[in-house]
mmCIF file of C-alpha atoms in Angstrom:
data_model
loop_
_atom_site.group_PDB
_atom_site.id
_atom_site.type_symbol
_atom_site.label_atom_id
_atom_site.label_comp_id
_atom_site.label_asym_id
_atom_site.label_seq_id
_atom_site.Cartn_x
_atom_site.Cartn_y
_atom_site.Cartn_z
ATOM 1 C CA UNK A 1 -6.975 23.650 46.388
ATOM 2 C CA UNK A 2 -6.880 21.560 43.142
ATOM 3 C CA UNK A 3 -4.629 22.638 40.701
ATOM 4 C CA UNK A 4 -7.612 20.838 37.929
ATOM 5 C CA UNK A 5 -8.149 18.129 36.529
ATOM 6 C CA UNK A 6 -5.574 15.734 34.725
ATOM 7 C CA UNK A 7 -7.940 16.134 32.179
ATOM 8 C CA UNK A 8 -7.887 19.950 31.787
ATOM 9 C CA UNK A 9 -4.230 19.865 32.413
ATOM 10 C CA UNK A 10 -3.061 17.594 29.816
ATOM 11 C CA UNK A 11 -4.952 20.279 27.349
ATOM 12 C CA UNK A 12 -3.191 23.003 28.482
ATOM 13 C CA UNK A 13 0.267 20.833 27.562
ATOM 14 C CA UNK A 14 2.099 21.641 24.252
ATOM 15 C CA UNK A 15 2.141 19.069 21.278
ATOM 16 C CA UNK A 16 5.512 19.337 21.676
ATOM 17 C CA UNK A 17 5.421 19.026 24.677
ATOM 18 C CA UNK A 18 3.078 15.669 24.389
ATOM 19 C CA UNK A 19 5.105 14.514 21.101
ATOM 20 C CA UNK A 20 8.477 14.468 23.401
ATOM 21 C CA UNK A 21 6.664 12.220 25.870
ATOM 22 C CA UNK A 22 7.090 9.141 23.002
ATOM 23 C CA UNK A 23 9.428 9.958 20.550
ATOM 24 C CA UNK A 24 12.914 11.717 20.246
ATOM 25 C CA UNK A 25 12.645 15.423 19.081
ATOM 26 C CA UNK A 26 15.199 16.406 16.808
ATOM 27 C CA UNK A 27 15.641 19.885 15.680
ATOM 28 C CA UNK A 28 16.369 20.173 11.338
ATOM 29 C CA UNK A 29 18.376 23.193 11.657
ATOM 30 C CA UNK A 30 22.105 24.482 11.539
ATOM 31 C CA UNK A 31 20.121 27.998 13.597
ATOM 32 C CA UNK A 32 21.707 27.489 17.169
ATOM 33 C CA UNK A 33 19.053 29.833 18.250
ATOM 34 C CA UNK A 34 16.702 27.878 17.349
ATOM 35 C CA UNK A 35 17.420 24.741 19.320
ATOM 36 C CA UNK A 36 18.046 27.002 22.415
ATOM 37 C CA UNK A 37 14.404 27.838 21.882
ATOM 38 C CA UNK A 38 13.461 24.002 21.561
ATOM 39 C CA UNK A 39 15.438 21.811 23.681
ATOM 40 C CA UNK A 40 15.475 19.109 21.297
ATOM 41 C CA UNK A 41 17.326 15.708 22.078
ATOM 42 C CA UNK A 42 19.600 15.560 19.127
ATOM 43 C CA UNK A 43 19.585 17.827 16.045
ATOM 44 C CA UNK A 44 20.918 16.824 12.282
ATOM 45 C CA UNK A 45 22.270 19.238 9.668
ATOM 46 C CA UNK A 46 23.088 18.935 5.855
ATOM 47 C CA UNK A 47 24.458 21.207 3.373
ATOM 48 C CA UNK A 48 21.622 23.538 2.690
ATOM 49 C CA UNK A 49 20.978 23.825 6.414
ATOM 50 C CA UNK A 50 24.291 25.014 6.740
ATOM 51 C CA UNK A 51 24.377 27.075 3.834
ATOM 52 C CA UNK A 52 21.262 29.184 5.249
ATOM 53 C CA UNK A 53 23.274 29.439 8.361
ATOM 54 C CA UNK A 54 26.465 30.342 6.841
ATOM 55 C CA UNK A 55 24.737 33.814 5.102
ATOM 56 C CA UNK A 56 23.701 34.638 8.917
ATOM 57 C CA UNK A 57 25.558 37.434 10.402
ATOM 58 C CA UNK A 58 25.431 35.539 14.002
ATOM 59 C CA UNK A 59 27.728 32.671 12.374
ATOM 60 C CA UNK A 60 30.350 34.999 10.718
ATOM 61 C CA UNK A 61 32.699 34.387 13.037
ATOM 62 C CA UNK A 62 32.661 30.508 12.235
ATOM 63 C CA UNK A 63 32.997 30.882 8.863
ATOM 64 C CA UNK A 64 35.713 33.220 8.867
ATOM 65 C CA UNK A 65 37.625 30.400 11.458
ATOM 66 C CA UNK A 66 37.399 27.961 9.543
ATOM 67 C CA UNK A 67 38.647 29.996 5.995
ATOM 68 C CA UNK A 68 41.463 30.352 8.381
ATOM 69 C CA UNK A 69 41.619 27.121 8.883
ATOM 70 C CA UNK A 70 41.504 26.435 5.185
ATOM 71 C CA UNK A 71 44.092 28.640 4.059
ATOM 72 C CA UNK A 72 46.536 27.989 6.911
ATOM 73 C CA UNK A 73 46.617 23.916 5.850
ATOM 74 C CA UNK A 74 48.206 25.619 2.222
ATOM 75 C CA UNK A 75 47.476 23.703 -1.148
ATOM 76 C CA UNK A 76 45.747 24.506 -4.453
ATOM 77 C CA UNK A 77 42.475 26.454 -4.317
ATOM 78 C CA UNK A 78 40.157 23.441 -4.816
ATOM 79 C CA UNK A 79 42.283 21.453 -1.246
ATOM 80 C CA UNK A 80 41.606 25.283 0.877
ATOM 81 C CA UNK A 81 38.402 25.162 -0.135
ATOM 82 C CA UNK A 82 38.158 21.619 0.570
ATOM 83 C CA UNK A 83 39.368 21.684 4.045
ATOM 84 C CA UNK A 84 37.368 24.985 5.026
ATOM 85 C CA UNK A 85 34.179 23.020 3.775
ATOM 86 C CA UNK A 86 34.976 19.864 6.696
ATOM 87 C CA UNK A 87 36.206 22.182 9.079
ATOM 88 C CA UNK A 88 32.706 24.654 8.773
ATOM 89 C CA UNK A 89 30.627 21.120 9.344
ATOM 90 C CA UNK A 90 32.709 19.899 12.101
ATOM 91 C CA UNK A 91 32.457 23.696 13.335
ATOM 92 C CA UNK A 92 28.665 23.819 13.186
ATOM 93 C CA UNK A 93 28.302 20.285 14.645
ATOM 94 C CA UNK A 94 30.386 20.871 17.633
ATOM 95 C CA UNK A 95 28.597 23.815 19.097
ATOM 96 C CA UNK A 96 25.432 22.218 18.225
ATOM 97 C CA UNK A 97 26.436 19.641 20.634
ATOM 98 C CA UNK A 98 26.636 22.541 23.299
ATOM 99 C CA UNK A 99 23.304 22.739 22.742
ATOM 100 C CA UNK A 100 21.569 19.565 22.819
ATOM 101 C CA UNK A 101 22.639 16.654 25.373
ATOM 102 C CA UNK A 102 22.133 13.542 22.593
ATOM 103 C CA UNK A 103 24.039 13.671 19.558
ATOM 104 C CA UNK A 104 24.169 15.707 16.075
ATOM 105 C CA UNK A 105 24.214 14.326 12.842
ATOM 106 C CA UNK A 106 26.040 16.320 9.930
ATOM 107 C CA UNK A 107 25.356 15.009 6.603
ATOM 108 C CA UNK A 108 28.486 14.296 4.335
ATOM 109 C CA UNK A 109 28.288 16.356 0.867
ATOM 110 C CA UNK A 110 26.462 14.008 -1.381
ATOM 111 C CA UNK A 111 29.591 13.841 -4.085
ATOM 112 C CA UNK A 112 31.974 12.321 -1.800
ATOM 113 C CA UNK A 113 29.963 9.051 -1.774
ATOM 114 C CA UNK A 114 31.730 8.200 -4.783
ATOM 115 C CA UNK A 115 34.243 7.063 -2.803
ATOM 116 C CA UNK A 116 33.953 3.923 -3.421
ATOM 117 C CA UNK A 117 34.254 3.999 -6.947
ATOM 118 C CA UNK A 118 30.251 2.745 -7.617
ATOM 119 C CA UNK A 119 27.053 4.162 -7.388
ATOM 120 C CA UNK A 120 25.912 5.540 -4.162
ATOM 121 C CA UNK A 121 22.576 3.625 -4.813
ATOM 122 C CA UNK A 122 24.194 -0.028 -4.567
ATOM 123 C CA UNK A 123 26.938 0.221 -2.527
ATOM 124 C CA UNK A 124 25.345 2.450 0.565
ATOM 125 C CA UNK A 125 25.375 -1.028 2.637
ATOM 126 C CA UNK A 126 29.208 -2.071 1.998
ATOM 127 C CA UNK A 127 29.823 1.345 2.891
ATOM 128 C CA UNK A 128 28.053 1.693 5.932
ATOM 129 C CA UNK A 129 29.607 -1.549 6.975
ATOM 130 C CA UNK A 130 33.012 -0.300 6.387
ATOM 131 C CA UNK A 131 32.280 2.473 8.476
ATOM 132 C CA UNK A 132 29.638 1.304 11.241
ATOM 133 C CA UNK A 133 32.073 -2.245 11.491
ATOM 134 C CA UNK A 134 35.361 -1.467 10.697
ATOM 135 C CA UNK A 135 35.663 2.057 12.198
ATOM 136 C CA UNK A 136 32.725 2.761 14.466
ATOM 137 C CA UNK A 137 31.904 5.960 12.660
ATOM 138 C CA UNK A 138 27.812 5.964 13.518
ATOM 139 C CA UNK A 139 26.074 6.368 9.894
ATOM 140 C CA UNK A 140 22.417 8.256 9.610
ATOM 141 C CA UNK A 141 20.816 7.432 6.098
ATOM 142 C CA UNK A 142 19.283 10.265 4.503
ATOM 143 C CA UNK A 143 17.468 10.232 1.613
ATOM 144 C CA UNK A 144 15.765 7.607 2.314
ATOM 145 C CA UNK A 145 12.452 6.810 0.018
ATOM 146 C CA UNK A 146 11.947 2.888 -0.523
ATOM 147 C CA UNK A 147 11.615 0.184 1.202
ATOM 148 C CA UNK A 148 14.118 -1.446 -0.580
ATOM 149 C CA UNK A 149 16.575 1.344 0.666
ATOM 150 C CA UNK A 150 15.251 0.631 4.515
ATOM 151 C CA UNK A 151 15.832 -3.263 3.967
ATOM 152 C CA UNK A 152 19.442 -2.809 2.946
ATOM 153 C CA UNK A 153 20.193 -0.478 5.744
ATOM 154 C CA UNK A 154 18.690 -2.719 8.159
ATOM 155 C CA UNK A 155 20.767 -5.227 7.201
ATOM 156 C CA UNK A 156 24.015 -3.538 6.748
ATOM 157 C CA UNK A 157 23.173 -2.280 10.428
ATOM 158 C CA UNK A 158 23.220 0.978 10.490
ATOM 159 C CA UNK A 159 22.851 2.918 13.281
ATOM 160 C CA UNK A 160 20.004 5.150 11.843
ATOM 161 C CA UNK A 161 17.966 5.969 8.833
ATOM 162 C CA UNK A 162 16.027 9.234 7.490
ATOM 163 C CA UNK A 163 13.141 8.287 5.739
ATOM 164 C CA UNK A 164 12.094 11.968 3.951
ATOM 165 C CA UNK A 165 8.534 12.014 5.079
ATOM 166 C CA UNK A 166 7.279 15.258 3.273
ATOM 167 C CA UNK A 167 9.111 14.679 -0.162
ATOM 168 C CA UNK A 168 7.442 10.995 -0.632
ATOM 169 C CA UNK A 169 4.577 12.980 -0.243
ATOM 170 C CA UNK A 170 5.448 16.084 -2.688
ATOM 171 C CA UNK A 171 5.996 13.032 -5.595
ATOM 172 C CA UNK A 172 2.823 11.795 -4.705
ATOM 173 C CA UNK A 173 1.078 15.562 -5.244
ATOM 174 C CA UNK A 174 2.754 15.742 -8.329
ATOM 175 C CA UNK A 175 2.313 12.482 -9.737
ATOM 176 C CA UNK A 176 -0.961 11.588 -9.164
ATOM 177 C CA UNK A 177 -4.232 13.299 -9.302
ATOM 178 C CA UNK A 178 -5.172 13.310 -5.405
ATOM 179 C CA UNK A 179 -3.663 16.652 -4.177
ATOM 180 C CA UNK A 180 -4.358 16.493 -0.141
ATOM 181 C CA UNK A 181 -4.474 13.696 2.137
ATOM 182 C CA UNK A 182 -5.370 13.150 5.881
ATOM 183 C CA UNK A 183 -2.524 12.563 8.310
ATOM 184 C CA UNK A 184 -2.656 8.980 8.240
ATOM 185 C CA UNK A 185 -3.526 8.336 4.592
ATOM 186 C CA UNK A 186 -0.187 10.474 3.371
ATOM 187 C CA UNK A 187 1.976 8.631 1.282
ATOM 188 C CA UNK A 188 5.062 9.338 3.721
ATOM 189 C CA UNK A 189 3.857 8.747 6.977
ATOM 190 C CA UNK A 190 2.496 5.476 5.338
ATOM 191 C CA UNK A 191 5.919 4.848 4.343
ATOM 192 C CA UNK A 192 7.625 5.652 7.617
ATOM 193 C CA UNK A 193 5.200 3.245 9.160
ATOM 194 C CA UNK A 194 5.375 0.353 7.325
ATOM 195 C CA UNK A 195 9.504 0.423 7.741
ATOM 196 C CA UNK A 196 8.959 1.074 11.664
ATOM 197 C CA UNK A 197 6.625 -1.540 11.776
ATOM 198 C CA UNK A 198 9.271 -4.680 10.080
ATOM 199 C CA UNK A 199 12.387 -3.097 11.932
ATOM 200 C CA UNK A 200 10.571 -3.902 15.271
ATOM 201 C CA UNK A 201 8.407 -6.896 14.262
ATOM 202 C CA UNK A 202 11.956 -8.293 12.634
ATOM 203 C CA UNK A 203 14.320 -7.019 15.909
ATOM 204 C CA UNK A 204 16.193 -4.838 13.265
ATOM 205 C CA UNK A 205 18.640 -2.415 15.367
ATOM 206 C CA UNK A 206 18.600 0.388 13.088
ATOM 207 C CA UNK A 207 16.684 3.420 14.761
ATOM 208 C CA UNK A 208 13.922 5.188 12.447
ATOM 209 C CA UNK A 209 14.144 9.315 12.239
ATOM 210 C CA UNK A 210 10.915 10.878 9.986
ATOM 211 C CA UNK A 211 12.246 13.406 8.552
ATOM 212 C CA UNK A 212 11.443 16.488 6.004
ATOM 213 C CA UNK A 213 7.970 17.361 7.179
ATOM 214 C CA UNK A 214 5.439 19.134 5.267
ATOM 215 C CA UNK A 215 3.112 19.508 8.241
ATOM 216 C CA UNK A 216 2.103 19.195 11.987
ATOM 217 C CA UNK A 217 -0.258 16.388 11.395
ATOM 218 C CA UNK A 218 2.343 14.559 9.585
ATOM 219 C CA UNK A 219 4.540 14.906 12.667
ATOM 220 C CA UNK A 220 1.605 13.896 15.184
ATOM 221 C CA UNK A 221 0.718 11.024 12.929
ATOM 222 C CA UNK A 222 4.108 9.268 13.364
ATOM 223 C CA UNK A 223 3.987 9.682 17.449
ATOM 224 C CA UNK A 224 6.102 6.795 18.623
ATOM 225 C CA UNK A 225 9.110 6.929 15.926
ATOM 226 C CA UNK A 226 12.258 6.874 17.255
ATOM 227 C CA UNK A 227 13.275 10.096 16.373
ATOM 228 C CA UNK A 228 11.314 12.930 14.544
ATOM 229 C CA UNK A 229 13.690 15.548 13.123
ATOM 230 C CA UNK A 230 11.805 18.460 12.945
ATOM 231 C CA UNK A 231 12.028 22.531 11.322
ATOM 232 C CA UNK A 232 12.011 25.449 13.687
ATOM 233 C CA UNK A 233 8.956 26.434 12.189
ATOM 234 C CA UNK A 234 6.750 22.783 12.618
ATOM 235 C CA UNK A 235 8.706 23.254 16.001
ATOM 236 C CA UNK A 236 7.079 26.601 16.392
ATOM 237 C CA UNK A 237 3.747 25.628 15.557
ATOM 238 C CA UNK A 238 4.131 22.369 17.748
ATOM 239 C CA UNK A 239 4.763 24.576 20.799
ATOM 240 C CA UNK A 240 1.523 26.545 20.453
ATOM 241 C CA UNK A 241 -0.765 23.848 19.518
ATOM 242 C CA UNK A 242 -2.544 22.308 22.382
ATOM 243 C CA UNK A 243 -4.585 19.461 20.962
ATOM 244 C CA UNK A 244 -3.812 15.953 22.209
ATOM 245 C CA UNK A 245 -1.102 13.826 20.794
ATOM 246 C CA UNK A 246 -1.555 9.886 20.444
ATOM 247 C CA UNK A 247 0.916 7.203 20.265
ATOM 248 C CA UNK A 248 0.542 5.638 16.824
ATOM 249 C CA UNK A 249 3.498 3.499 16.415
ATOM 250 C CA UNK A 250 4.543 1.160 19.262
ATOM 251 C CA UNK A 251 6.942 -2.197 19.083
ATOM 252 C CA UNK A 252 3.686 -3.948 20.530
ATOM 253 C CA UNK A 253 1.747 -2.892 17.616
ATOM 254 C CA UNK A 254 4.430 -3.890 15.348
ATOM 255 C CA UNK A 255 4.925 -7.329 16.344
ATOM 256 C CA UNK A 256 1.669 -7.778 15.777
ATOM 257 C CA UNK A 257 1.540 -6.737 11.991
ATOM 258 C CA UNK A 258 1.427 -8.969 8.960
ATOM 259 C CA UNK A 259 5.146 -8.548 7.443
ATOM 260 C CA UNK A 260 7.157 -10.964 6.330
ATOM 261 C CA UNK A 261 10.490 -10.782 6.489
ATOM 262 C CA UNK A 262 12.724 -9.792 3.216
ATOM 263 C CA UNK A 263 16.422 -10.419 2.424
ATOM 264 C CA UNK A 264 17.850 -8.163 -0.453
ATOM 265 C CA UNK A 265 21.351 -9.118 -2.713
ATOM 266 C CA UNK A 266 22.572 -6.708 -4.725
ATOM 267 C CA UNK A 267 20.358 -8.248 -7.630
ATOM 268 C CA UNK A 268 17.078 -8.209 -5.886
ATOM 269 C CA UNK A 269 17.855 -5.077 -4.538
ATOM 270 C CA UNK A 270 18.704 -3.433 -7.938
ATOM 271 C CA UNK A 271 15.173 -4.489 -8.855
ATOM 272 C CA UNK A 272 13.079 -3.763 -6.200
ATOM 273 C CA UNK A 273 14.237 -0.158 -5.933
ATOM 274 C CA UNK A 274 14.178 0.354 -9.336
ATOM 275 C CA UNK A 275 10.313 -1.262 -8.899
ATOM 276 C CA UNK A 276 9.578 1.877 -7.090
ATOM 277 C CA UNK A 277 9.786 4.601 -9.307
ATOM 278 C CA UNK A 278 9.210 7.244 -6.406
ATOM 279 C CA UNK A 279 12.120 6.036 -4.923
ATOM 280 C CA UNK A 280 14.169 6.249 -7.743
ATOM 281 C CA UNK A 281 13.464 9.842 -8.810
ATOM 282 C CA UNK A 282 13.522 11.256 -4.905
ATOM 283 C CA UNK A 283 16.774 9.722 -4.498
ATOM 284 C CA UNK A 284 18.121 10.963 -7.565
ATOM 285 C CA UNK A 285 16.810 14.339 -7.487
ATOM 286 C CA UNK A 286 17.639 14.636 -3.702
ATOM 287 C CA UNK A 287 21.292 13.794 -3.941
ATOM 288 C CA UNK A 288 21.378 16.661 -7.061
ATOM 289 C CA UNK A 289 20.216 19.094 -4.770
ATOM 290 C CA UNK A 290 22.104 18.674 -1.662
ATOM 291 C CA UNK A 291 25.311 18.299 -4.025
ATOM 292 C CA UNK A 292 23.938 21.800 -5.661
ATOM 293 C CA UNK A 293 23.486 23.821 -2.173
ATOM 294 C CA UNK A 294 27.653 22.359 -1.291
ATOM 295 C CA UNK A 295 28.702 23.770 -4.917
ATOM 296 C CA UNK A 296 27.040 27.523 -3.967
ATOM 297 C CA UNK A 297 28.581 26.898 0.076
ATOM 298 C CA UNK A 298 32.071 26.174 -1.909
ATOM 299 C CA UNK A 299 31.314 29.118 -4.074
ATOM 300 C CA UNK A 300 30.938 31.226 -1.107
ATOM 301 C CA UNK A 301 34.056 30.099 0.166
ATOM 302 C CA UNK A 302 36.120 30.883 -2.244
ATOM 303 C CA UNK A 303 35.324 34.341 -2.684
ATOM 304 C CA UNK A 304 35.983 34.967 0.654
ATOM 305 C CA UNK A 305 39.379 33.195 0.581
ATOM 306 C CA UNK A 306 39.644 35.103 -2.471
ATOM 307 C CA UNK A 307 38.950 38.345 -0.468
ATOM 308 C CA UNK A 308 41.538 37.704 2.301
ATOM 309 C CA UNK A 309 43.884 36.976 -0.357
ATOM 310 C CA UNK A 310 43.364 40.576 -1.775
ATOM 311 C CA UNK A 311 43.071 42.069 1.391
ATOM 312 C CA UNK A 312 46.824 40.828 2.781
#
């Protein structure tokens, strides 16, 4: 007896299901739960991720390991608290990897990429070079919002970028008068597109992950990425939608689109993302509150050092 038609049968699949079938599904979450629920490739955390996950009951016992941790390596306050922060991201990271057979991706806390002694902004190449080059430490670049930012990655090769899909399009909302777009008129998936499109076209071999989604048809609209790094809830809503997902991004279709190819110095770059005042403010106010959500994680921490302290 026939089991129906490929037709009917293909309905009755997932979106997530459909979505996996050309791109990389990433889970956005530091929830282990969650990705049990998913079976995503990869996942990727940053600190307000793993602050949510820190105030969860079910992760107590990591954060208490790693004050432990903290306080056992001895120093001032500001070096316990210090250590107890890189040892609850390694922590998180490494039983994420139970979970998930590709790779995870914890985001560094935004003030340490002063580093270097410059800006963040200009120096995100050299430093990913250092890094990528002279220590094979794989380097995902988040807050990504121009194309000037993509360009410089791409040529600093870096393993990976994270273009923030659903903020491009919140400064867009907010800016402008248009309020609502269709799935492949929004500003981000636009974006996400166009820097898919040259990597391929060009031979570029830094991988593109969409990230920070706003919605399922921004997701289904960007069907061929790389990677998609996705919420539990989009993943949610993914699972129970059965509608059909197309490919819309494909190396064939970007070698056959009308790019030319760019190189940026540090001059031309300094202009051309300054040129794109999205980019500028999305960057800025992005780094400001991922650096705000490791202040209240190191706030956190220290009252509970604080506590043990009290309680010896």
């Amino acid at each position: 007896m026939s089991s129906g038609s490929p037709d009917k049968r293909r309905k009755m699949e997932s979106a997530l299901n459909q979505l996996k079938k050309h791109t990389v599904v990433v889970a956005d979450t530091g929830d282990f739960n969650a990705i049990d629920e998913y079976k995503p490739q990869d996942a990727t955390t940053n600190p307000s991720l793993i602050l949510a996950a820190a105030k969860m009951p079910a992760y107590q016992q990591l954060v208490d390991q790693a004050i432990k941790y903290g306080m056992a390596k001895g120093g001032s306050e500001e070096e316990q608290v210090a250590n107890t922060m890189d040892k609850l991201f390694v922590s998180f990271g490494l039983e994420i990897l139970k979970k998930v057979p590709g790779r995870v991706s914890t985001e560094v806390d935004a003030r340490y990429m002063q580093t270097y002694n410059k800006v963040l902004l200009m120096t995100q190449d050299v430093k990913c070079l250092l890094l990528e080059e002279k220590h094979g430490v794989h380097c995902n670049m988040t807050l990504l919002f121009s194309f000037a930012q993509a360009v410089a990655c791409a040529e600093a090769k870096v393993t990976l970028i994270s273009p923030f899909v659903g903020r491009i399009l919140d400064w867009y909302k907010e800016n402008t008068d248009r309020k609502s777009y269709e799935p492949h008129e929004d500003p981000g998936v636009v974006s996400v597109t166009k820097i898919y499109n040259y990597y391929k076209k060009f031979g570029y071999s830094t991988v593109v992950m969409g990230a920070s989604f706003r919605n399922t048809g921004e997701v289904k609209a960007l069907a061929g990425c790389d990677l998609l790094t996705i919420s539990p809830g989009l993943l949610a809503e993914l699972s129970q939608d059965h509608s059909a997902v197309t490919e819309m991004l494909s190396v064939e279709k970007a070698k056959a689109c009308d790019l030319e190819k760019v190189h940026l110095d540090e001059k031309t770059f300094r202009w051309e993302h300054n040129e794109d005042r999205m980019g500028v403010e999305k960057l800025s106010d992005g780094i400001r509150k991922f650096a705000a959500d490791a202040v209240k994680l190191e706030t956190m921490i220290k009252e509970k050092i604080l506590s043990v302290k009290n309680g010896q």
